[in-house]
């Protein structure tokens, strides 16, 4: 039905959708966890916050699993290089993701303030680590990562974890952190008791303001301080998946793709408009704020993906080794089969998730927590 070029573009778009789904659906969980002791002044208030995400946080992780699985199956070279080279960073993220359910389940096992404070710290750290490192990883994509292929496509990595902590990458990490803190605060404003929600309104406003400042700073830095990558010569969109068959020039602007496709500018506009919408709607403490923050997340991820296009993982050691949409995919048959599965199962996931959120709709109050006796 689709040719090879179209399938590659479709799976590039689907990968972006899955990352957006993960950032929106799991992002507010991480934001709530990171703000647990900021929004919750008492143990009952912290229980309210935990109950706003308790019915859904495990289900939200399906987007993380889908994004990882799609990367492995549709973009095997991207999966292999990133997971091998960024092993320590990914290990820290996985440790945070493993400790988070432990924190949720162990927190209420012992009714001792010190015990709960310990697991609160674990939940806070897990949220901050995932949000910050995810942004740092995106920042490093624009800088280029230190890998290269030999003529037999054997990958070698020549860098360390601390080299990933470049100032620009840290700014990208702060974009991610502030954005998802605002996203989590919007969820708390919508779902938590009004005592907690009032604090969430203030946090959402400050976090959104920080997001806009860091986002603009990152954009200016990217435009004037980070050399862009571009494919030199003719672009083969339906060839074999061998990155060494192309030439890459370094020194152009990362915004060149925006010049070629002007509609790409809708993505950063969407991110900023979403932030403005949060500022204007959060005081009402309703679903609108969360919708605006979701648009802010969507616009931010799209703006990064559009700037990188067609690159998936640029290499600063050997630009020719950079992985692109056109030379890092699985075979045409694999992409076609996976697309058929996605068409079947993604609507089921979306419908089921929508039904769950409808069932658990409503605000979690302090009275409800005190009467239920929950002890997360």
mmCIF file of C-alpha atoms in Angstrom:
data_model
loop_
_atom_site.group_PDB
_atom_site.id
_atom_site.type_symbol
_atom_site.label_atom_id
_atom_site.label_comp_id
_atom_site.label_asym_id
_atom_site.label_seq_id
_atom_site.Cartn_x
_atom_site.Cartn_y
_atom_site.Cartn_z
ATOM 1 C CA UNK A 1 0.000 0.000 0.000
ATOM 2 C CA UNK A 2 2.745 2.455 0.980
ATOM 3 C CA UNK A 3 6.155 2.812 -0.587
ATOM 4 C CA UNK A 4 9.347 2.662 1.497
ATOM 5 C CA UNK A 5 9.723 6.433 1.736
ATOM 6 C CA UNK A 6 6.150 6.876 2.968
ATOM 7 C CA UNK A 7 6.507 4.111 5.543
ATOM 8 C CA UNK A 8 9.659 5.735 6.913
ATOM 9 C CA UNK A 9 7.890 9.074 7.204
ATOM 10 C CA UNK A 10 4.871 7.471 8.852
ATOM 11 C CA UNK A 11 7.032 5.743 11.445
ATOM 12 C CA UNK A 12 8.988 8.922 12.088
ATOM 13 C CA UNK A 13 5.638 10.609 12.783
ATOM 14 C CA UNK A 14 4.417 7.678 14.902
ATOM 15 C CA UNK A 15 7.629 7.749 16.960
ATOM 16 C CA UNK A 16 6.976 11.419 17.652
ATOM 17 C CA UNK A 17 3.367 10.693 18.602
ATOM 18 C CA UNK A 18 4.470 7.987 21.031
ATOM 19 C CA UNK A 19 7.008 10.297 22.683
ATOM 20 C CA UNK A 20 4.344 12.994 22.949
ATOM 21 C CA UNK A 21 1.931 10.468 24.448
ATOM 22 C CA UNK A 22 4.574 9.435 26.979
ATOM 23 C CA UNK A 23 5.384 13.044 27.881
ATOM 24 C CA UNK A 24 1.724 14.008 28.319
ATOM 25 C CA UNK A 25 0.421 10.883 30.039
ATOM 26 C CA UNK A 26 3.431 10.068 32.223
ATOM 27 C CA UNK A 27 4.716 13.641 32.404
ATOM 28 C CA UNK A 28 2.104 14.844 34.869
ATOM 29 C CA UNK A 29 2.812 11.774 37.043
ATOM 30 C CA UNK A 30 6.474 12.793 37.211
ATOM 31 C CA UNK A 31 5.471 16.398 37.873
ATOM 32 C CA UNK A 32 3.187 15.392 40.741
ATOM 33 C CA UNK A 33 5.920 13.192 42.241
ATOM 34 C CA UNK A 34 8.528 15.956 41.993
ATOM 35 C CA UNK A 35 6.153 18.466 43.630
ATOM 36 C CA UNK A 36 4.937 16.089 46.327
ATOM 37 C CA UNK A 37 6.446 18.019 49.251
ATOM 38 C CA UNK A 38 5.964 21.425 47.638
ATOM 39 C CA UNK A 39 2.225 21.054 47.050
ATOM 40 C CA UNK A 40 1.539 18.757 50.009
ATOM 41 C CA UNK A 41 2.270 20.423 53.362
ATOM 42 C CA UNK A 42 0.741 17.634 55.464
ATOM 43 C CA UNK A 43 0.616 13.877 55.017
ATOM 44 C CA UNK A 44 -3.094 14.021 54.154
ATOM 45 C CA UNK A 45 -2.402 16.573 51.438
ATOM 46 C CA UNK A 46 0.334 14.374 50.017
ATOM 47 C CA UNK A 47 -2.095 11.457 50.027
ATOM 48 C CA UNK A 48 -4.508 13.600 48.010
ATOM 49 C CA UNK A 49 -1.807 14.218 45.412
ATOM 50 C CA UNK A 50 -0.923 10.536 45.224
ATOM 51 C CA UNK A 51 -4.577 9.566 44.846
ATOM 52 C CA UNK A 52 -4.943 11.861 41.839
ATOM 53 C CA UNK A 53 -2.522 9.633 39.925
ATOM 54 C CA UNK A 54 -2.847 6.292 41.755
ATOM 55 C CA UNK A 55 -5.549 4.780 39.488
ATOM 56 C CA UNK A 56 -3.750 5.626 36.234
ATOM 57 C CA UNK A 57 0.022 5.956 36.661
ATOM 58 C CA UNK A 58 0.738 2.311 35.819
ATOM 59 C CA UNK A 59 -1.462 2.430 32.737
ATOM 60 C CA UNK A 60 0.211 5.647 31.604
ATOM 61 C CA UNK A 61 3.509 3.794 31.304
ATOM 62 C CA UNK A 62 2.151 1.921 28.290
ATOM 63 C CA UNK A 63 3.284 4.937 26.240
ATOM 64 C CA UNK A 64 6.848 4.472 27.484
ATOM 65 C CA UNK A 65 6.726 0.779 26.593
ATOM 66 C CA UNK A 66 5.255 1.527 23.160
ATOM 67 C CA UNK A 67 7.885 4.202 22.432
ATOM 68 C CA UNK A 68 10.704 1.836 23.413
ATOM 69 C CA UNK A 69 9.223 -1.048 21.451
ATOM 70 C CA UNK A 70 8.634 1.081 18.355
ATOM 71 C CA UNK A 71 12.213 2.365 18.484
ATOM 72 C CA UNK A 72 13.535 -1.174 18.749
ATOM 73 C CA UNK A 73 11.419 -2.546 15.902
ATOM 74 C CA UNK A 74 11.193 0.402 13.494
ATOM 75 C CA UNK A 75 14.569 2.052 14.112
ATOM 76 C CA UNK A 76 16.915 -0.756 15.272
ATOM 77 C CA UNK A 77 20.139 1.179 14.651
ATOM 78 C CA UNK A 78 18.831 4.139 16.636
ATOM 79 C CA UNK A 79 17.907 1.811 19.500
ATOM 80 C CA UNK A 80 21.266 0.016 19.427
ATOM 81 C CA UNK A 81 23.437 3.136 19.298
ATOM 82 C CA UNK A 82 21.522 5.169 21.873
ATOM 83 C CA UNK A 83 21.077 2.353 24.383
ATOM 84 C CA UNK A 84 24.711 1.267 24.058
ATOM 85 C CA UNK A 85 26.316 4.703 24.091
ATOM 86 C CA UNK A 86 24.054 6.432 26.600
ATOM 87 C CA UNK A 87 23.944 3.381 28.825
ATOM 88 C CA UNK A 88 24.608 5.179 32.126
ATOM 89 C CA UNK A 89 22.077 7.921 31.450
ATOM 90 C CA UNK A 90 19.430 5.397 30.407
ATOM 91 C CA UNK A 91 20.346 3.246 33.416
ATOM 92 C CA UNK A 92 19.646 6.207 35.735
ATOM 93 C CA UNK A 93 16.276 6.758 34.064
ATOM 94 C CA UNK A 94 15.396 3.065 34.390
ATOM 95 C CA UNK A 95 16.428 3.050 38.063
ATOM 96 C CA UNK A 96 14.142 6.045 38.627
ATOM 97 C CA UNK A 97 11.301 4.277 36.810
ATOM 98 C CA UNK A 98 11.862 1.127 38.893
ATOM 99 C CA UNK A 99 12.034 2.969 42.216
ATOM 100 C CA UNK A 100 8.863 4.956 41.507
ATOM 101 C CA UNK A 101 6.418 2.016 41.855
ATOM 102 C CA UNK A 102 8.407 0.811 44.855
ATOM 103 C CA UNK A 103 7.908 4.246 46.421
ATOM 104 C CA UNK A 104 4.176 4.220 45.692
ATOM 105 C CA UNK A 105 3.746 0.759 47.220
ATOM 106 C CA UNK A 106 6.157 0.952 50.162
ATOM 107 C CA UNK A 107 5.264 4.450 51.355
ATOM 108 C CA UNK A 108 2.194 3.327 53.272
ATOM 109 C CA UNK A 109 3.617 0.072 54.664
ATOM 110 C CA UNK A 110 4.840 1.723 57.874
ATOM 111 C CA UNK A 111 2.966 4.581 59.559
ATOM 112 C CA UNK A 112 6.043 6.492 60.594
ATOM 113 C CA UNK A 113 6.821 10.065 59.427
ATOM 114 C CA UNK A 114 10.487 9.238 58.783
ATOM 115 C CA UNK A 115 9.565 6.207 56.696
ATOM 116 C CA UNK A 116 7.132 8.214 54.592
ATOM 117 C CA UNK A 117 9.623 11.066 54.254
ATOM 118 C CA UNK A 118 12.179 8.570 52.900
ATOM 119 C CA UNK A 119 9.843 7.303 50.191
ATOM 120 C CA UNK A 120 8.624 10.795 49.436
ATOM 121 C CA UNK A 121 12.257 11.622 48.706
ATOM 122 C CA UNK A 122 12.497 8.622 46.404
ATOM 123 C CA UNK A 123 9.381 9.722 44.502
ATOM 124 C CA UNK A 124 10.644 13.295 44.216
ATOM 125 C CA UNK A 125 14.062 12.155 42.979
ATOM 126 C CA UNK A 126 12.538 9.732 40.478
ATOM 127 C CA UNK A 127 10.389 12.466 38.979
ATOM 128 C CA UNK A 128 13.207 15.004 38.733
ATOM 129 C CA UNK A 129 15.713 12.511 37.274
ATOM 130 C CA UNK A 130 13.423 11.341 34.469
ATOM 131 C CA UNK A 131 12.284 14.849 33.523
ATOM 132 C CA UNK A 132 15.776 16.357 33.607
ATOM 133 C CA UNK A 133 17.680 13.555 31.845
ATOM 134 C CA UNK A 134 15.039 13.285 29.114
ATOM 135 C CA UNK A 135 15.582 16.931 28.273
ATOM 136 C CA UNK A 136 19.367 16.611 28.465
ATOM 137 C CA UNK A 137 19.171 13.709 26.005
ATOM 138 C CA UNK A 138 17.209 15.811 23.530
ATOM 139 C CA UNK A 139 19.738 18.617 23.904
ATOM 140 C CA UNK A 140 22.577 16.275 23.043
ATOM 141 C CA UNK A 141 20.883 15.284 19.798
ATOM 142 C CA UNK A 142 21.460 18.808 18.501
ATOM 143 C CA UNK A 143 25.063 18.831 19.697
ATOM 144 C CA UNK A 144 25.783 15.472 18.082
ATOM 145 C CA UNK A 145 26.725 12.415 20.090
ATOM 146 C CA UNK A 146 30.189 10.785 20.104
ATOM 147 C CA UNK A 147 29.716 7.636 18.045
ATOM 148 C CA UNK A 148 30.835 6.350 14.666
ATOM 149 C CA UNK A 149 30.554 3.296 12.432
ATOM 150 C CA UNK A 150 33.374 1.443 10.739
ATOM 151 C CA UNK A 151 32.964 0.066 7.228
ATOM 152 C CA UNK A 152 31.282 -3.059 8.623
ATOM 153 C CA UNK A 153 28.746 -0.932 10.535
ATOM 154 C CA UNK A 154 30.281 -1.791 13.894
ATOM 155 C CA UNK A 155 29.555 1.072 16.260
ATOM 156 C CA UNK A 156 32.094 2.588 18.642
ATOM 157 C CA UNK A 157 31.347 5.218 21.292
ATOM 158 C CA UNK A 158 33.981 7.702 22.417
ATOM 159 C CA UNK A 159 32.429 9.684 25.218
ATOM 160 C CA UNK A 160 31.445 9.634 28.887
ATOM 161 C CA UNK A 161 28.316 10.388 30.860
ATOM 162 C CA UNK A 162 29.644 13.734 32.067
ATOM 163 C CA UNK A 163 30.318 14.879 28.499
ATOM 164 C CA UNK A 164 26.562 14.717 27.987
ATOM 165 C CA UNK A 165 26.143 17.504 30.563
ATOM 166 C CA UNK A 166 26.979 20.263 28.100
ATOM 167 C CA UNK A 167 25.547 23.692 29.096
ATOM 168 C CA UNK A 168 23.151 23.691 26.135
ATOM 169 C CA UNK A 169 21.990 20.178 27.025
ATOM 170 C CA UNK A 170 21.412 21.308 30.619
ATOM 171 C CA UNK A 171 19.275 24.201 29.372
ATOM 172 C CA UNK A 172 17.260 21.670 27.348
ATOM 173 C CA UNK A 173 16.944 19.635 30.542
ATOM 174 C CA UNK A 174 15.588 22.700 32.358
ATOM 175 C CA UNK A 175 13.071 23.209 29.541
ATOM 176 C CA UNK A 176 11.835 19.650 30.109
ATOM 177 C CA UNK A 177 11.855 19.983 33.905
ATOM 178 C CA UNK A 178 9.959 23.282 34.063
ATOM 179 C CA UNK A 179 7.504 22.186 31.367
ATOM 180 C CA UNK A 180 6.539 18.952 33.123
ATOM 181 C CA UNK A 181 6.437 20.596 36.550
ATOM 182 C CA UNK A 182 3.872 23.000 35.095
ATOM 183 C CA UNK A 183 2.052 20.046 33.513
ATOM 184 C CA UNK A 184 1.914 18.219 36.849
ATOM 185 C CA UNK A 185 0.794 21.375 38.669
ATOM 186 C CA UNK A 186 -2.043 21.816 36.157
ATOM 187 C CA UNK A 187 -3.173 18.271 36.866
ATOM 188 C CA UNK A 188 -3.085 18.954 40.626
ATOM 189 C CA UNK A 189 -5.057 22.176 40.134
ATOM 190 C CA UNK A 190 -7.697 20.205 38.258
ATOM 191 C CA UNK A 191 -7.843 17.051 40.404
ATOM 192 C CA UNK A 192 -6.683 17.837 43.952
ATOM 193 C CA UNK A 193 -8.526 19.312 46.913
ATOM 194 C CA UNK A 194 -8.886 23.079 46.640
ATOM 195 C CA UNK A 195 -6.364 23.655 49.444
ATOM 196 C CA UNK A 196 -3.712 21.852 47.389
ATOM 197 C CA UNK A 197 -5.070 23.157 44.080
ATOM 198 C CA UNK A 198 -4.561 26.779 45.176
ATOM 199 C CA UNK A 199 -0.852 26.085 45.655
ATOM 200 C CA UNK A 200 -0.734 24.256 42.341
ATOM 201 C CA UNK A 201 -2.062 27.375 40.587
ATOM 202 C CA UNK A 202 0.917 29.407 41.832
ATOM 203 C CA UNK A 203 3.431 26.675 40.969
ATOM 204 C CA UNK A 204 1.956 26.241 37.478
ATOM 205 C CA UNK A 205 2.327 29.954 36.767
ATOM 206 C CA UNK A 206 5.940 30.141 37.954
ATOM 207 C CA UNK A 207 6.927 26.887 36.236
ATOM 208 C CA UNK A 208 5.309 27.996 32.966
ATOM 209 C CA UNK A 209 7.152 31.314 33.113
ATOM 210 C CA UNK A 210 10.435 29.438 33.676
ATOM 211 C CA UNK A 211 9.585 27.146 30.760
ATOM 212 C CA UNK A 212 9.049 30.075 28.368
ATOM 213 C CA UNK A 213 12.340 31.709 29.406
ATOM 214 C CA UNK A 214 14.353 28.485 29.054
ATOM 215 C CA UNK A 215 12.568 27.583 25.797
ATOM 216 C CA UNK A 216 13.398 30.953 24.229
ATOM 217 C CA UNK A 217 16.980 30.738 25.508
ATOM 218 C CA UNK A 218 17.377 27.251 24.028
ATOM 219 C CA UNK A 219 15.939 28.428 20.702
ATOM 220 C CA UNK A 220 18.303 31.413 20.471
ATOM 221 C CA UNK A 221 21.266 29.254 21.487
ATOM 222 C CA UNK A 222 20.307 26.651 18.892
ATOM 223 C CA UNK A 223 20.003 29.279 16.170
ATOM 224 C CA UNK A 224 23.276 31.075 16.834
ATOM 225 C CA UNK A 225 25.504 28.804 18.903
ATOM 226 C CA UNK A 226 24.970 25.205 17.774
ATOM 227 C CA UNK A 227 26.056 24.173 14.244
ATOM 228 C CA UNK A 228 23.406 22.255 12.364
ATOM 229 C CA UNK A 229 23.703 19.069 10.313
ATOM 230 C CA UNK A 230 22.507 18.692 6.725
ATOM 231 C CA UNK A 231 22.679 15.914 4.163
ATOM 232 C CA UNK A 232 25.054 16.950 1.387
ATOM 233 C CA UNK A 233 24.216 15.950 -2.157
ATOM 234 C CA UNK A 234 21.180 13.990 -3.376
ATOM 235 C CA UNK A 235 18.909 12.473 -0.717
ATOM 236 C CA UNK A 236 17.974 8.836 -1.255
ATOM 237 C CA UNK A 237 14.715 8.274 0.601
ATOM 238 C CA UNK A 238 14.033 4.653 -0.373
ATOM 239 C CA UNK A 239 17.501 3.098 -0.253
ATOM 240 C CA UNK A 240 18.982 0.473 2.042
ATOM 241 C CA UNK A 241 19.480 1.309 5.702
ATOM 242 C CA UNK A 242 23.174 2.072 5.643
ATOM 243 C CA UNK A 243 24.124 5.498 7.052
ATOM 244 C CA UNK A 244 27.578 5.393 5.425
ATOM 245 C CA UNK A 245 26.071 5.777 1.957
ATOM 246 C CA UNK A 246 25.541 9.526 2.440
ATOM 247 C CA UNK A 247 27.598 12.643 3.100
ATOM 248 C CA UNK A 248 26.753 15.099 5.872
ATOM 249 C CA UNK A 249 27.792 18.738 6.115
ATOM 250 C CA UNK A 250 28.084 20.486 9.481
ATOM 251 C CA UNK A 251 27.703 24.224 9.922
ATOM 252 C CA UNK A 252 24.249 25.001 8.600
ATOM 253 C CA UNK A 253 21.347 26.103 10.789
ATOM 254 C CA UNK A 254 19.194 23.632 12.665
ATOM 255 C CA UNK A 255 16.266 25.778 11.526
ATOM 256 C CA UNK A 256 16.925 25.053 7.834
ATOM 257 C CA UNK A 257 14.070 22.533 7.848
ATOM 258 C CA UNK A 258 11.765 25.328 9.053
ATOM 259 C CA UNK A 259 12.754 27.362 6.011
ATOM 260 C CA UNK A 260 11.992 24.424 3.714
ATOM 261 C CA UNK A 261 8.692 23.614 5.440
ATOM 262 C CA UNK A 262 7.215 26.864 6.834
ATOM 263 C CA UNK A 263 4.343 25.048 8.512
ATOM 264 C CA UNK A 264 6.912 23.622 10.959
ATOM 265 C CA UNK A 265 6.727 27.012 12.728
ATOM 266 C CA UNK A 266 3.312 25.969 14.037
ATOM 267 C CA UNK A 267 5.092 23.713 16.551
ATOM 268 C CA UNK A 268 6.989 26.391 18.565
ATOM 269 C CA UNK A 269 3.965 28.673 18.267
ATOM 270 C CA UNK A 270 1.831 25.879 19.747
ATOM 271 C CA UNK A 271 4.288 25.474 22.645
ATOM 272 C CA UNK A 272 4.235 29.179 23.522
ATOM 273 C CA UNK A 273 0.470 29.501 23.013
ATOM 274 C CA UNK A 274 -0.007 26.495 25.308
ATOM 275 C CA UNK A 275 2.081 28.223 27.989
ATOM 276 C CA UNK A 276 0.010 31.403 27.616
ATOM 277 C CA UNK A 277 -3.145 29.312 27.870
ATOM 278 C CA UNK A 278 -1.904 27.814 31.139
ATOM 279 C CA UNK A 279 -1.317 31.290 32.566
ATOM 280 C CA UNK A 280 -4.800 32.444 31.585
ATOM 281 C CA UNK A 281 -6.760 29.331 32.584
ATOM 282 C CA UNK A 282 -5.055 27.839 35.627
ATOM 283 C CA UNK A 283 -6.882 30.047 38.129
ATOM 284 C CA UNK A 284 -10.157 28.379 37.133
ATOM 285 C CA UNK A 285 -8.709 25.022 38.263
ATOM 286 C CA UNK A 286 -10.498 23.015 35.593
ATOM 287 C CA UNK A 287 -9.595 20.694 32.744
ATOM 288 C CA UNK A 288 -8.766 23.589 30.408
ATOM 289 C CA UNK A 289 -5.438 24.218 32.143
ATOM 290 C CA UNK A 290 -4.377 20.600 31.673
ATOM 291 C CA UNK A 291 -5.379 20.716 27.999
ATOM 292 C CA UNK A 292 -3.289 23.866 27.490
ATOM 293 C CA UNK A 293 -0.294 22.312 29.238
ATOM 294 C CA UNK A 294 -0.682 19.215 27.037
ATOM 295 C CA UNK A 295 -0.548 21.477 23.979
ATOM 296 C CA UNK A 296 2.574 23.101 25.430
ATOM 297 C CA UNK A 297 4.217 19.675 25.743
ATOM 298 C CA UNK A 298 3.104 18.701 22.237
ATOM 299 C CA UNK A 299 4.451 21.877 20.662
ATOM 300 C CA UNK A 300 7.790 21.576 22.447
ATOM 301 C CA UNK A 301 8.461 18.011 21.333
ATOM 302 C CA UNK A 302 7.280 18.704 17.803
ATOM 303 C CA UNK A 303 9.520 21.772 17.531
ATOM 304 C CA UNK A 304 12.565 19.670 18.461
ATOM 305 C CA UNK A 305 11.606 16.851 16.102
ATOM 306 C CA UNK A 306 10.991 19.230 13.201
ATOM 307 C CA UNK A 307 14.329 20.993 13.758
ATOM 308 C CA UNK A 308 16.167 17.651 13.724
ATOM 309 C CA UNK A 309 14.406 16.278 10.632
ATOM 310 C CA UNK A 310 15.533 14.132 8.875
ATOM 311 C CA UNK A 311 18.159 13.324 11.524
ATOM 312 C CA UNK A 312 17.403 10.894 14.339
ATOM 313 C CA UNK A 313 20.830 10.691 15.972
ATOM 314 C CA UNK A 314 23.568 12.992 14.606
ATOM 315 C CA UNK A 315 27.209 12.019 15.144
ATOM 316 C CA UNK A 316 29.745 14.713 15.979
ATOM 317 C CA UNK A 317 32.701 12.316 15.558
ATOM 318 C CA UNK A 318 31.809 11.208 12.048
ATOM 319 C CA UNK A 319 28.860 13.154 10.613
ATOM 320 C CA UNK A 320 28.517 10.531 7.859
ATOM 321 C CA UNK A 321 27.605 7.993 10.564
ATOM 322 C CA UNK A 322 24.617 10.098 11.644
ATOM 323 C CA UNK A 323 21.347 8.201 11.627
ATOM 324 C CA UNK A 324 18.494 9.688 9.626
ATOM 325 C CA UNK A 325 14.922 8.805 8.780
ATOM 326 C CA UNK A 326 16.135 7.567 5.388
ATOM 327 C CA UNK A 327 18.926 5.184 6.473
ATOM 328 C CA UNK A 328 18.218 3.801 9.974
ATOM 329 C CA UNK A 329 14.879 2.019 9.603
ATOM 330 C CA UNK A 330 13.840 -1.604 9.487
ATOM 331 C CA UNK A 331 12.878 -3.218 6.188
ATOM 332 C CA UNK A 332 9.830 -2.163 4.216
ATOM 333 C CA UNK A 333 8.035 -5.398 5.163
ATOM 334 C CA UNK A 334 8.686 -4.902 8.880
ATOM 335 C CA UNK A 335 7.475 -1.301 8.811
ATOM 336 C CA UNK A 336 4.345 -2.336 6.907
ATOM 337 C CA UNK A 337 3.510 -5.159 9.325
ATOM 338 C CA UNK A 338 4.077 -2.928 12.347
ATOM 339 C CA UNK A 339 1.898 -0.221 10.844
ATOM 340 C CA UNK A 340 -0.957 -2.698 10.494
ATOM 341 C CA UNK A 341 -0.567 -3.641 14.174
ATOM 342 C CA UNK A 342 -0.455 0.021 15.181
ATOM 343 C CA UNK A 343 -3.660 0.756 13.259
ATOM 344 C CA UNK A 344 -5.393 -2.047 15.177
ATOM 345 C CA UNK A 345 -4.068 -1.594 18.697
ATOM 346 C CA UNK A 346 -3.447 2.137 19.147
ATOM 347 C CA UNK A 347 -7.162 3.029 18.879
ATOM 348 C CA UNK A 348 -7.923 0.309 21.434
ATOM 349 C CA UNK A 349 -5.357 1.799 23.838
ATOM 350 C CA UNK A 350 -6.718 5.314 23.328
ATOM 351 C CA UNK A 351 -10.360 4.228 23.787
ATOM 352 C CA UNK A 352 -9.560 2.202 26.902
ATOM 353 C CA UNK A 353 -7.469 4.987 28.404
ATOM 354 C CA UNK A 354 -10.240 7.520 27.734
ATOM 355 C CA UNK A 355 -12.758 5.246 29.426
ATOM 356 C CA UNK A 356 -10.554 4.843 32.513
ATOM 357 C CA UNK A 357 -10.126 8.599 32.901
ATOM 358 C CA UNK A 358 -13.848 9.070 32.551
ATOM 359 C CA UNK A 359 -14.501 6.518 35.296
ATOM 360 C CA UNK A 360 -12.073 8.159 37.753
ATOM 361 C CA UNK A 361 -13.102 11.725 36.939
ATOM 362 C CA UNK A 362 -13.700 14.140 39.781
ATOM 363 C CA UNK A 363 -11.658 15.928 42.424
ATOM 364 C CA UNK A 364 -9.868 14.055 45.229
ATOM 365 C CA UNK A 365 -10.696 15.818 48.489
ATOM 366 C CA UNK A 366 -9.081 15.791 51.911
ATOM 367 C CA UNK A 367 -12.341 14.519 53.357
ATOM 368 C CA UNK A 368 -12.277 11.532 51.011
ATOM 369 C CA UNK A 369 -8.687 10.671 51.984
ATOM 370 C CA UNK A 370 -9.422 10.909 55.717
ATOM 371 C CA UNK A 371 -12.518 8.760 55.426
ATOM 372 C CA UNK A 372 -10.958 6.122 53.178
ATOM 373 C CA UNK A 373 -7.912 5.630 55.399
ATOM 374 C CA UNK A 374 -5.574 5.140 52.428
ATOM 375 C CA UNK A 375 -1.929 5.106 53.412
ATOM 376 C CA UNK A 376 0.241 5.202 50.280
#
